[in-house]
Coordinates of C-alpha atoms in Angstrom, one line a residue:
Chain A
M27 CA 83.1 116.6 116.6
L28 CA 84.5 118.9 114.0
G29 CA 87.2 117.0 112.1
S30 CA 86.5 113.5 113.3
G31 CA 85.4 112.5 109.8
I32 CA 88.6 113.7 108.4
I33 CA 90.6 111.6 110.9
R34 CA 88.6 108.5 110.0
G35 CA 89.1 109.1 106.3
M36 CA 92.8 109.6 106.8
I37 CA 93.1 106.4 108.8
E38 CA 91.3 104.6 105.9
T39 CA 93.6 105.9 103.2
G40 CA 96.6 105.4 105.5
R41 CA 95.6 101.8 105.9
N42 CA 95.3 101.4 102.2
F43 CA 98.7 102.9 101.7
V44 CA 100.4 100.5 104.1
G45 CA 98.2 97.6 103.2
S46 CA 98.8 97.8 99.5
Y47 CA 102.5 97.0 100.1
F48 CA 101.8 93.9 102.2
V49 CA 98.4 92.5 101.2
K50 CA 98.6 91.5 97.6
D51 CA 94.8 91.0 97.3
R52 CA 94.3 94.8 97.7
L53 CA 95.9 95.5 94.3
T54 CA 93.3 94.4 91.8
T55 CA 95.0 95.9 88.8
V56 CA 96.1 93.4 86.2
Q57 CA 99.5 94.4 84.8
Y58 CA 98.4 93.8 81.2
P59 CA 101.3 92.8 78.9
E60 CA 102.9 90.7 81.6
E61 CA 99.8 89.0 83.0
K62 CA 96.6 88.5 81.1
L63 CA 93.1 87.5 82.2
A64 CA 91.6 84.5 80.4
P65 CA 88.8 85.8 78.2
Q66 CA 85.2 85.0 79.2
E67 CA 83.7 82.2 77.2
N68 CA 81.1 84.4 75.5
A69 CA 83.7 87.0 74.5
R70 CA 83.9 87.6 70.8
T71 CA 86.1 89.6 68.5
I72 CA 86.3 88.6 64.8
P73 CA 85.0 85.5 63.0
F74 CA 87.1 82.5 62.1
L75 CA 86.5 79.3 60.1
V76 CA 86.4 75.9 61.9
Y77 CA 88.0 72.9 60.3
D78 CA 87.9 69.2 61.4
G79 CA 91.0 67.0 61.6
D80 CA 94.5 68.2 61.0
D81 CA 94.4 69.5 57.4
A82 CA 92.9 73.0 57.2
A83 CA 92.3 72.7 53.5
A84 CA 90.6 69.3 53.6
G85 CA 88.7 69.7 56.8
L86 CA 87.2 73.1 56.3
R87 CA 83.5 73.0 57.2
C88 CA 82.6 75.9 55.0
T89 CA 80.5 75.0 52.0
A90 CA 80.7 78.5 50.4
C91 CA 76.9 78.9 50.7
T92 CA 77.4 82.7 51.0
I93 CA 74.7 83.2 53.7
C94 CA 77.2 84.9 55.9
E95 CA 78.4 87.1 53.0
Q96 CA 74.8 88.2 52.4
E97 CA 73.9 88.7 56.1
C98 CA 77.0 90.5 57.1
P99 CA 75.8 94.1 57.9
P100 CA 79.1 95.9 57.0
K101 CA 79.7 93.5 54.1
C102 CA 83.2 92.5 55.2
I103 CA 83.1 88.9 53.9
Y104 CA 84.1 88.0 50.3
I105 CA 83.6 84.5 49.0
I106 CA 84.4 82.9 45.7
K107 CA 83.2 79.3 45.3
D108 CA 85.5 76.6 44.0
K109 CA 84.4 74.8 40.9
A110 CA 85.2 71.3 42.3
K111 CA 83.4 69.6 45.2
K112 CA 84.5 67.5 48.1
P113 CA 82.7 65.3 50.5
D114 CA 81.7 66.8 53.9
F115 CA 81.7 65.0 57.2
V116 CA 78.8 62.7 56.3
G117 CA 80.2 62.0 52.9
K118 CA 77.9 64.3 51.1
M119 CA 79.5 66.1 48.2
Q120 CA 79.7 69.9 48.9
L121 CA 81.1 73.0 47.4
F122 CA 83.9 74.7 49.2
P123 CA 85.4 78.2 49.0
A124 CA 88.3 79.0 46.7
V125 CA 88.5 82.5 48.3
F126 CA 87.2 83.4 51.7
D127 CA 88.3 86.9 52.9
I128 CA 87.3 88.9 55.9
D129 CA 88.3 92.5 56.1
I130 CA 88.7 92.9 59.9
S131 CA 89.1 96.7 59.6
V132 CA 85.4 96.7 58.5
C133 CA 84.1 93.8 60.7
M134 CA 82.1 95.1 63.6
S135 CA 82.2 91.9 65.6
C136 CA 78.4 91.5 65.6
G137 CA 78.5 87.7 65.3
I138 CA 75.6 87.5 62.9
C139 CA 77.7 85.4 60.4
A140 CA 78.2 82.9 63.2
E141 CA 74.5 82.8 64.0
V142 CA 73.3 82.3 60.5
C143 CA 75.9 79.7 59.4
P144 CA 74.0 76.4 58.9
F145 CA 77.2 74.3 58.8
E146 CA 78.7 75.4 62.1
S147 CA 81.6 76.6 60.1
I148 CA 82.1 80.3 60.9
K149 CA 82.5 81.1 64.7
M150 CA 83.6 84.1 66.7
D151 CA 87.2 84.2 67.8
Q152 CA 88.7 85.7 71.0
V153 CA 92.0 87.1 69.7
F154 CA 92.3 90.9 70.2
T155 CA 95.9 91.8 69.5
L156 CA 95.2 92.5 65.8
S157 CA 96.9 95.7 65.2
S158 CA 99.4 95.9 62.4
D159 CA 101.9 98.3 60.9
T160 CA 100.2 98.3 57.5
R161 CA 96.9 99.8 56.9
F162 CA 95.1 97.5 54.5
G163 CA 97.0 94.4 53.6
S164 CA 97.4 92.8 56.9
L165 CA 93.9 93.6 58.1
L166 CA 92.4 91.6 55.2
L167 CA 92.5 88.0 56.4
H168 CA 92.4 85.1 53.9
K169 CA 91.1 81.6 54.2
E170 CA 94.4 80.2 55.4
Q171 CA 94.6 82.8 58.3
L172 CA 91.0 82.4 59.2
A173 CA 91.0 78.6 59.4
K174 CA 91.4 77.3 62.9
S175 CA 91.0 73.8 64.2
N176 CA 88.0 72.4 66.0
D177 CA 90.3 71.8 69.0
Y178 CA 90.9 75.5 69.2
F179 CA 87.1 76.1 69.0
R180 CA 86.6 73.6 71.8
K181 CA 89.2 75.4 73.8
I182 CA 87.7 78.9 73.5
H183 CA 84.0 78.1 73.5
P184 CA 83.8 74.7 75.3
T185 CA 80.0 74.7 75.9
D186 CA 79.2 75.6 72.3
A187 CA 81.7 73.3 70.8
T188 CA 80.6 70.3 72.9
A189 CA 77.0 70.7 71.9
I190 CA 77.9 71.1 68.2
D191 CA 80.2 68.1 68.3
A192 CA 77.5 66.0 69.8
E193 CA 75.0 67.1 67.2
R194 CA 77.4 66.4 64.4
A195 CA 78.3 63.0 65.7
E196 CA 74.6 62.1 65.9
T197 CA 74.0 63.4 62.4
K198 CA 77.0 61.4 61.2
S199 CA 75.9 58.2 62.9
K200 CA 72.4 58.6 61.5
A201 CA 73.8 59.1 58.0
E202 CA 76.0 56.1 58.3
A203 CA 73.1 53.9 59.5
K204 CA 71.1 55.1 56.6
A205 CA 73.9 54.4 54.2
R206 CA 74.3 50.9 55.7
A207 CA 70.6 50.3 55.4
A208 CA 70.8 51.5 51.8
A209 CA 73.7 49.2 51.1
A210 CA 71.8 46.2 52.7
A211 CA 68.7 46.8 50.5
P212 CA 70.3 46.8 47.0
A213 CA 67.8 49.3 45.6
A214 CA 67.9 53.0 44.9
P215 CA 71.4 53.5 43.6
A216 CA 71.1 57.2 43.4
V217 CA 70.7 58.0 47.1
P218 CA 73.8 60.2 47.5
A219 CA 73.3 61.9 44.1
A220 CA 69.8 63.2 44.7
P221 CA 70.4 65.6 47.7
T222 CA 73.7 66.8 46.1
K223 CA 71.7 68.1 43.1
A224 CA 69.3 69.9 45.4
V225 CA 72.2 71.7 47.1
T226 CA 73.9 72.6 43.9
P227 CA 72.8 76.1 43.0
Chain B
M28 CA 129.9 116.2 112.2
S29 CA 130.3 119.9 111.5
N30 CA 132.0 119.0 108.2
L31 CA 129.0 117.2 107.0
D32 CA 126.7 119.8 108.4
Q33 CA 128.5 122.6 106.5
V34 CA 129.4 120.7 103.4
F35 CA 127.3 122.9 101.1
V36 CA 128.5 126.1 102.7
T37 CA 132.1 124.9 102.3
L38 CA 131.4 123.9 98.7
L39 CA 130.0 127.4 98.0
H40 CA 133.1 129.1 99.5
W41 CA 135.4 126.9 97.5
V42 CA 133.6 127.7 94.2
V43 CA 133.5 131.4 95.0
G44 CA 137.3 131.3 95.9
L45 CA 138.0 130.1 92.3
V46 CA 137.1 133.5 90.7
P47 CA 138.7 136.9 91.1
A48 CA 137.5 139.0 94.1
S49 CA 135.5 141.5 92.0
L50 CA 133.3 138.8 90.6
Q51 CA 132.8 136.9 93.9
P52 CA 129.4 138.4 95.0
W53 CA 128.0 137.7 91.5
V54 CA 129.3 134.1 91.4
S55 CA 128.1 133.5 94.9
T56 CA 124.6 134.7 94.0
L57 CA 124.5 132.7 90.8
V58 CA 125.6 129.5 92.5
I59 CA 123.0 129.9 95.2
I60 CA 120.3 130.5 92.6
L61 CA 121.4 127.4 90.6
A62 CA 121.5 125.3 93.8
I63 CA 118.0 126.3 94.8
M64 CA 116.6 125.8 91.3
T65 CA 118.3 122.4 90.9
V66 CA 117.3 121.1 94.3
F67 CA 113.7 122.2 94.1
G68 CA 113.4 121.4 90.4
T69 CA 114.4 117.8 91.2
C70 CA 112.1 117.9 94.2
F71 CA 109.3 119.0 91.8
A72 CA 110.0 116.1 89.4
L73 CA 110.2 113.6 92.2
T74 CA 107.1 114.9 93.9
T75 CA 105.0 114.6 90.7
I76 CA 105.9 110.9 90.4
L77 CA 105.8 110.1 94.1
E78 CA 102.5 111.9 94.5
R79 CA 101.0 109.8 91.8
K80 CA 102.4 106.6 93.2
I81 CA 101.3 107.4 96.8
L82 CA 97.8 108.5 95.6
G83 CA 97.7 105.2 93.7
R84 CA 98.7 103.2 96.8
M85 CA 96.1 105.0 98.9
Q86 CA 93.5 103.9 96.3
N87 CA 94.9 100.3 96.1
R88 CA 96.4 100.9 92.7
Y89 CA 100.0 100.6 91.6
G90 CA 100.4 104.1 90.2
P91 CA 102.7 104.8 87.2
N92 CA 105.2 102.0 86.9
R93 CA 106.1 101.7 83.2
V94 CA 108.8 104.3 82.4
G95 CA 112.1 103.1 83.8
P96 CA 112.6 101.2 87.1
C97 CA 109.4 101.5 89.2
G98 CA 108.3 104.2 86.8
L99 CA 110.9 106.6 88.2
F100 CA 111.5 108.2 84.7
Q101 CA 107.9 109.2 84.4
P102 CA 108.7 112.9 85.0
V103 CA 111.2 112.8 82.1
A104 CA 108.5 111.4 79.8
D105 CA 106.0 114.0 81.1
G106 CA 108.5 116.8 80.6
I107 CA 109.2 115.7 77.0
K108 CA 105.5 115.5 76.3
M109 CA 104.9 118.9 77.7
L110 CA 107.7 120.5 75.7
T111 CA 106.7 118.9 72.4
K112 CA 103.0 119.8 72.7
E113 CA 101.6 122.6 70.6
D114 CA 101.3 125.9 72.4
I115 CA 97.8 127.0 71.5
V116 CA 96.9 130.6 72.1
P117 CA 93.2 131.3 71.5
F118 CA 92.5 133.7 68.7
S119 CA 90.4 136.1 70.8
S120 CA 92.6 135.9 73.9
D121 CA 94.6 138.8 75.2
Q122 CA 97.9 137.6 73.8
V123 CA 100.2 139.6 76.0
V124 CA 98.5 138.8 79.3
H125 CA 98.1 135.2 78.2
F126 CA 101.9 135.0 77.7
L127 CA 102.8 136.9 80.9
A128 CA 100.5 135.0 83.3
P129 CA 102.7 131.8 83.7
L130 CA 105.8 134.0 84.2
V131 CA 104.2 136.2 86.7
L132 CA 103.2 133.1 88.6
T133 CA 106.5 131.3 88.5
I134 CA 109.1 134.0 89.1
P135 CA 107.9 135.4 92.5
I136 CA 107.5 131.9 93.8
W137 CA 111.2 131.2 93.0
L138 CA 112.0 134.5 94.8
A139 CA 110.3 133.3 97.9
F140 CA 112.9 130.6 98.5
A141 CA 115.5 133.3 99.0
V142 CA 114.6 133.9 102.6
I143 CA 114.1 130.3 103.8
P144 CA 116.9 128.9 106.1
F145 CA 117.5 125.4 104.7
G146 CA 120.2 124.5 107.2
R147 CA 122.7 126.1 109.6
N148 CA 124.2 129.1 107.7
M149 CA 122.2 128.1 104.6
T150 CA 119.9 131.1 104.0
A151 CA 120.3 132.7 100.6
I152 CA 119.4 136.2 101.9
D153 CA 119.0 136.8 105.6
L154 CA 116.4 139.6 105.4
N155 CA 115.4 141.1 108.7
A156 CA 111.9 141.2 107.4
G157 CA 112.0 137.8 105.7
L158 CA 108.6 136.7 106.7
L159 CA 107.0 139.9 105.4
F160 CA 109.0 139.5 102.1
F161 CA 107.7 135.9 101.8
F162 CA 104.1 136.8 102.2
A163 CA 104.4 139.9 99.9
I164 CA 106.0 137.9 97.2
G165 CA 103.7 135.0 97.7
S166 CA 100.6 137.1 97.2
A167 CA 101.7 137.9 93.6
S168 CA 100.4 134.5 92.5
E169 CA 96.8 135.8 92.9
L170 CA 97.5 138.4 90.2
A171 CA 99.0 135.7 87.9
V172 CA 96.0 133.4 88.4
F173 CA 93.6 136.2 87.6
M174 CA 95.6 137.3 84.6
A175 CA 95.5 133.7 83.3
G176 CA 91.8 133.5 83.8
W177 CA 91.0 136.9 82.3
A178 CA 93.3 136.5 79.2
G179 CA 91.6 133.3 78.0
Q180 CA 88.3 134.9 77.0
N181 CA 86.6 131.8 78.3
K182 CA 83.8 131.6 80.8
Y183 CA 85.4 128.6 82.6
S184 CA 88.7 130.4 82.8
L185 CA 87.1 133.4 84.3
L186 CA 85.0 131.4 86.7
G187 CA 88.1 129.5 87.8
A188 CA 90.0 132.8 88.2
M189 CA 87.2 134.3 90.3
R190 CA 87.1 131.3 92.5
A191 CA 90.9 131.3 92.8
V192 CA 91.0 135.0 93.8
A193 CA 88.2 134.6 96.3
Q194 CA 89.9 131.6 97.8
M195 CA 93.5 132.8 97.8
I196 CA 92.7 136.2 99.2
S197 CA 90.4 134.7 101.9
Y198 CA 93.0 132.2 103.0
E199 CA 95.8 134.8 103.0
V200 CA 94.2 136.2 106.1
P201 CA 94.3 133.1 108.3
L202 CA 97.7 132.2 106.8
V203 CA 99.3 135.4 108.0
L204 CA 97.3 135.5 111.3
A205 CA 98.6 132.0 112.1
A206 CA 102.1 133.1 111.5
V207 CA 101.8 136.3 113.7
P208 CA 102.1 134.6 117.1
V209 CA 105.4 133.1 116.0
V210 CA 106.7 136.6 115.2
M211 CA 105.3 137.9 118.5
L212 CA 107.1 135.4 120.6
A213 CA 110.3 135.3 118.5
G214 CA 110.4 139.1 118.5
S215 CA 111.6 139.2 114.9
L216 CA 110.5 138.9 111.3
S217 CA 113.8 137.4 110.3
L218 CA 113.3 133.6 109.6
N219 CA 116.8 133.0 110.9
D220 CA 115.9 134.5 114.2
I221 CA 112.7 132.5 114.3
V222 CA 114.6 129.3 113.8
Q223 CA 117.1 130.4 116.5
A224 CA 114.3 131.1 118.9
Q225 CA 113.2 127.4 118.6
S226 CA 116.7 126.0 119.4
G227 CA 117.5 124.2 122.6
Y228 CA 115.4 121.8 124.7
I229 CA 113.0 122.0 127.5
A230 CA 113.4 119.9 130.6
G231 CA 112.0 116.7 129.3
G232 CA 114.4 116.5 126.4
L233 CA 111.7 117.8 124.1
P234 CA 112.7 120.4 121.5
R235 CA 111.6 124.0 122.0
W236 CA 109.6 123.9 118.8
N237 CA 106.6 126.2 118.4
V238 CA 104.4 123.2 117.4
L239 CA 104.8 121.8 120.9
T240 CA 103.0 124.7 122.5
P241 CA 99.2 125.0 122.5
W242 CA 99.1 128.2 120.5
G243 CA 101.8 126.7 118.2
L244 CA 99.9 123.5 117.5
A245 CA 96.7 125.4 116.8
A246 CA 98.6 127.9 114.5
F247 CA 100.3 125.0 112.8
I248 CA 97.0 123.3 111.9
M249 CA 95.5 126.5 110.8
F250 CA 98.6 127.3 108.8
L251 CA 98.5 124.0 107.0
I252 CA 94.8 124.4 106.2
A253 CA 95.4 127.8 104.8
A254 CA 98.5 126.6 103.0
T255 CA 96.5 123.9 101.3
A256 CA 94.0 126.5 100.1
E257 CA 96.8 128.9 99.1
S258 CA 98.4 126.3 96.9
N259 CA 95.0 125.3 95.4
R260 CA 95.4 121.7 96.4
S261 CA 92.6 119.2 97.1
P262 CA 90.3 119.6 99.0
F263 CA 90.6 123.3 98.1
D264 CA 91.0 122.7 94.3
L265 CA 87.9 124.7 93.4
P266 CA 89.8 127.0 91.0
E267 CA 90.6 124.0 88.8
G268 CA 87.6 121.9 89.7
E269 CA 87.9 119.5 86.7
S270 CA 84.4 118.1 87.1
E271 CA 82.8 121.6 87.4
I272 CA 84.7 124.1 85.3
I273 CA 87.0 122.0 83.1
A274 CA 90.3 123.2 84.4
G275 CA 89.4 126.7 85.7
Y276 CA 92.0 129.3 84.8
L277 CA 94.2 126.6 83.1
T278 CA 91.6 125.9 80.5
E279 CA 93.2 127.8 77.7
Y280 CA 96.7 126.8 78.5
S281 CA 98.6 124.0 76.8
G282 CA 102.1 122.8 76.3
F283 CA 104.9 124.4 78.2
K284 CA 102.8 127.3 79.6
Y285 CA 100.7 124.7 81.3
A286 CA 103.8 123.0 82.6
L287 CA 104.9 126.4 84.0
F288 CA 101.6 126.7 85.9
F289 CA 102.0 123.2 87.2
L290 CA 105.6 124.0 88.2
G291 CA 104.4 127.2 89.9
E292 CA 101.7 125.4 91.8
Y293 CA 104.2 122.8 93.2
M294 CA 106.8 125.5 93.9
G295 CA 104.2 127.4 95.8
L296 CA 103.5 124.3 97.8
F297 CA 107.2 123.7 98.5
A298 CA 107.8 127.3 99.5
I299 CA 104.9 127.4 101.9
T300 CA 105.8 124.0 103.3
S301 CA 109.4 125.2 103.9
L302 CA 107.9 128.2 105.7
A303 CA 105.7 125.9 107.9
V304 CA 108.8 123.9 108.8
T305 CA 110.7 127.1 109.6
L306 CA 107.9 128.7 111.7
F307 CA 106.5 125.7 113.6
L308 CA 108.7 122.6 113.3
G309 CA 112.0 124.2 114.5
G310 CA 113.4 124.7 111.0
W311 CA 116.6 122.7 110.7
H312 CA 116.9 121.8 114.4
A313 CA 117.1 118.2 115.4
P314 CA 114.2 116.8 117.4
L315 CA 116.3 115.2 120.1
P316 CA 119.8 116.0 121.6
V317 CA 121.1 112.5 120.7
L318 CA 120.2 113.1 117.0
E319 CA 122.2 116.4 116.7
W320 CA 125.0 114.6 114.9
L321 CA 122.9 114.4 111.7
P322 CA 123.3 117.4 109.5
S323 CA 120.9 120.3 109.8
W324 CA 119.9 120.2 106.1
F325 CA 118.9 116.6 106.6
W326 CA 116.5 117.5 109.3
F327 CA 115.0 120.3 107.2
G328 CA 114.6 117.8 104.3
L329 CA 113.0 115.2 106.5
K330 CA 110.4 117.6 108.0
F331 CA 109.8 119.0 104.6
S332 CA 109.2 115.6 103.1
A333 CA 106.9 114.6 105.9
L334 CA 104.8 117.6 105.4
I335 CA 104.6 117.1 101.7
F336 CA 103.5 113.5 102.4
G337 CA 100.8 114.9 104.7
F338 CA 99.6 117.1 101.9
I339 CA 99.4 114.2 99.5
W340 CA 97.6 112.1 102.1
I341 CA 95.0 114.8 102.6
R342 CA 94.6 115.0 98.8
A343 CA 94.0 111.3 98.7
T344 CA 91.4 111.5 101.4
L345 CA 89.2 114.5 101.1
P346 CA 86.7 115.5 98.4
R347 CA 86.4 119.0 97.1
L348 CA 84.6 121.6 99.2
R349 CA 81.8 123.7 97.9
L350 CA 82.5 127.4 97.3
D351 CA 80.4 128.6 100.3
Q352 CA 81.8 125.9 102.6
M353 CA 85.3 127.0 101.6
L354 CA 84.6 130.6 102.3
S355 CA 82.9 130.0 105.6
L356 CA 85.7 127.8 106.7
A357 CA 88.1 130.8 106.2
W358 CA 86.0 133.6 107.5
K359 CA 83.8 132.0 110.1
F360 CA 86.2 129.5 111.6
L361 CA 89.9 130.1 110.8
V362 CA 90.0 133.9 111.1
P363 CA 88.3 134.1 114.5
L364 CA 90.3 131.2 115.8
A365 CA 93.5 132.7 114.5
L366 CA 92.7 136.0 116.3
L367 CA 91.9 134.1 119.5
N368 CA 95.2 132.3 119.0
L369 CA 97.0 135.7 119.4
L370 CA 95.4 135.9 122.8
A371 CA 96.5 132.3 123.6
A372 CA 100.0 133.1 122.6
A373 CA 100.1 136.2 124.7
V374 CA 98.7 134.3 127.7
W375 CA 101.3 131.6 127.2
H376 CA 104.1 134.1 127.0
W377 CA 102.9 136.1 130.0
S378 CA 102.3 133.1 132.2
G379 CA 105.8 131.9 131.5
Q380 CA 107.2 134.9 133.1
C381 CA 104.6 135.6 135.7
R382 CA 104.9 134.5 139.3
L383 CA 101.2 133.6 139.3
F384 CA 101.9 130.3 137.6
P385 CA 104.8 128.7 139.4
G386 CA 106.3 127.2 136.3
S387 CA 103.6 124.6 136.0
M388 CA 103.4 123.5 132.4
A389 CA 100.2 121.7 132.8
V390 CA 98.3 124.7 134.1
R391 CA 99.6 126.9 131.3
W392 CA 98.7 124.2 128.7
L393 CA 95.2 123.9 130.1
V394 CA 94.5 127.6 130.2
C395 CA 95.8 128.2 126.6
A396 CA 94.0 125.1 125.3
A397 CA 90.8 126.2 126.9
I398 CA 91.0 129.6 125.1
L399 CA 91.2 127.8 121.8
V400 CA 89.2 124.6 122.2
F401 CA 85.8 125.9 123.5
P402 CA 85.5 128.6 120.9
G403 CA 86.8 126.1 118.3
I404 CA 84.0 123.6 119.1
R405 CA 81.4 126.4 119.1
L406 CA 82.6 127.7 115.7
G407 CA 82.8 124.2 114.4
R408 CA 79.1 123.6 115.3
S409 CA 78.1 126.7 113.3
L410 CA 80.0 125.2 110.4
N411 CA 78.1 121.9 110.7
G412 CA 74.8 123.8 110.6
L413 CA 75.7 125.2 107.2
S414 CA 74.7 122.1 105.2
A415 CA 71.5 121.6 107.3
T416 CA 69.6 124.5 105.7
P417 CA 68.4 123.9 102.2
R418 CA 69.8 126.2 99.6
Q419 CA 67.5 128.9 98.2
Y420 CA 67.8 129.4 94.5
R421 CA 66.3 132.6 93.2
Y422 CA 66.6 132.2 89.5
A423 CA 67.3 128.6 88.8
K424 CA 63.9 127.3 89.8

C-alpha cells in the first residue's frame, strides 16, 4: 500500500530514538578525549629507540650503524656517532650514537627504519598526540625523548617484543657458552677483539 | 487560570500603559514585533540544536554535545562562526540581486507570523483575510530563492533555483487546496474565526478539531506533505541536494547571508507549522475539557513542538525524492486528492444538516472516507508504476 514503507521506516527511526536513551550498546560513538580505545597492536605512528634495563643512556640498543638514516625515504633521521665504544648485550664492544634526532614533522610513519634495523633498536611507537605550539623545535625529537624502555615496547607490541626477547636471550646464551668454552680452552686470546675490528668502520 | 492564560496580554497592556497615549499604538506594535522575533528567534536557535540531537539519536549517535551542558550552547558557537566568516560575493555575480535575495526571503516570512493566533487574544493583527495574507506573503519566498540562484552566475545555483521554483510553485497548489475546506466549513478567512470554529467538544468529549474529521485528516496529511516541500526540507530537499548540485541556490552564499537563508528556511517552517496547528489542530484549544486550566499559549506551543518533532522525524527517515517523483506526487496525487477532498468536506457538511443521515457519525465517516480512500489507492498505484518503466535518455547515451 502507498505509504506503508514510510510507516515502517518511521517506526525504525523512532525505535532508534527511544532505544538510544535506554540501550547503551546502540551508541557506538567513542567520546574521544574522555574515553580512548586501546590502539591495535600493529598500529604505528613515529619511530622510537628501545633500551634495555633502567638506564636509557647505558642500555640503548642502537649502535649508530646509520642504516636507518640511509634507508629513511624522507631523510628525517640524523645520527652522529660517538667516538667511544661500549659493550652491547652480549659483551661485544659497539659504537653508540652521540646524537640521534628524528624530525617528526618530516617522518611519514612508513616503518622502513624499524624493518631494516639489524639490532632491534628502532621500533614504531603508538603515541599520536604529538601536536605542539611551536613549529620546529618541539617536533625535532632527540635521543633522550626517543629512548623508551623495552618494557614499553613489550606493552605496545607484545608479539613482536616476545619474539625479539627470545631471540636475544638465545644469542646471549650462545655467546656466553662460547665465551665459557673459550675461557676453558686457554687459547686464542683475541676472540672478542677480532669481530669488533670487523664492525668498526 | 485566566491570569496565567492572559499573562502576555496583561504584560503588553502594562507596557503600553507606561507611555503617553499618542505613542501607544506604536509602542504596542513594537512590543509585539519584538516578542515574536524573540520567541521565534529562540525557537530557531533551539530547533537547530535539537534537530541535530534528535537526528543523531535516530541514527544512534549522540549529536553535538561539546559546547556547554549537553551541547546546548552550540547555536551560540554556530552564530559566532557565521558572523565572523568572510562574506564572499563572486566577482561576476549580480551584486544587487545577490545582496537582496536573503532579505527578500527573510522579511516576508517574519510578516507571516502577524496573522497567527498564538493564544487566546494573542493575534498580532486580526485580518479578516488572514489566511489569504499568509499564502500571499509566503509565496514571496519563491522569488527570493530564484533571485539567489540567478545572482550567483553559477550553474549549480541556477539548477537549484529552477528545482526550487518548480517544487515550491507545484506544492503551493495542494497546500492552498488542502486549506480550502477549512475555510469552506469555518465560513471565514480570518484565522481567529477558524480557531473559534474548532472550539467546543463533541459528544464523546473529543475536541471539535478539523483533524478529527475525515476530510480534515486527509487535508492535514496533504498539508503537511506540501508544507515539507514548501520549506525545502528532506525528503523534498532537491533545491539544495548536497550530493547532486553542491548546495543549490545557496552555493554562492557564505557568512551571514547564508545564515539569513538558514534562518528564513526555519522561519518558513515555523510559520507553516503554526498555520497547520491553527487550521487543523484546533489552534490554541485544549484537547480535553479537563485540561482547559492550562494556558492557551501552552497548548499552541505543545502542538507546534509536536509537529516540528514530526518534521525532524520525517527528515531522519526518508531519502531525497527524484525530481520527476516529486513533481508527480504533487500533480498526479496531491492535487486530485485535494480537489476530491473539497467534495468530501461538502458531503460531510451537508450530511451533518440533512435528515437523510440521522446523526450517525459512523455513516458520515464511512461515506467521506470512501470518497478519499479509493481514489487515493488508485492514484497511489499510478505513482508506484512510475519507477517500473525504465527511463529513456535521448542525448546521454
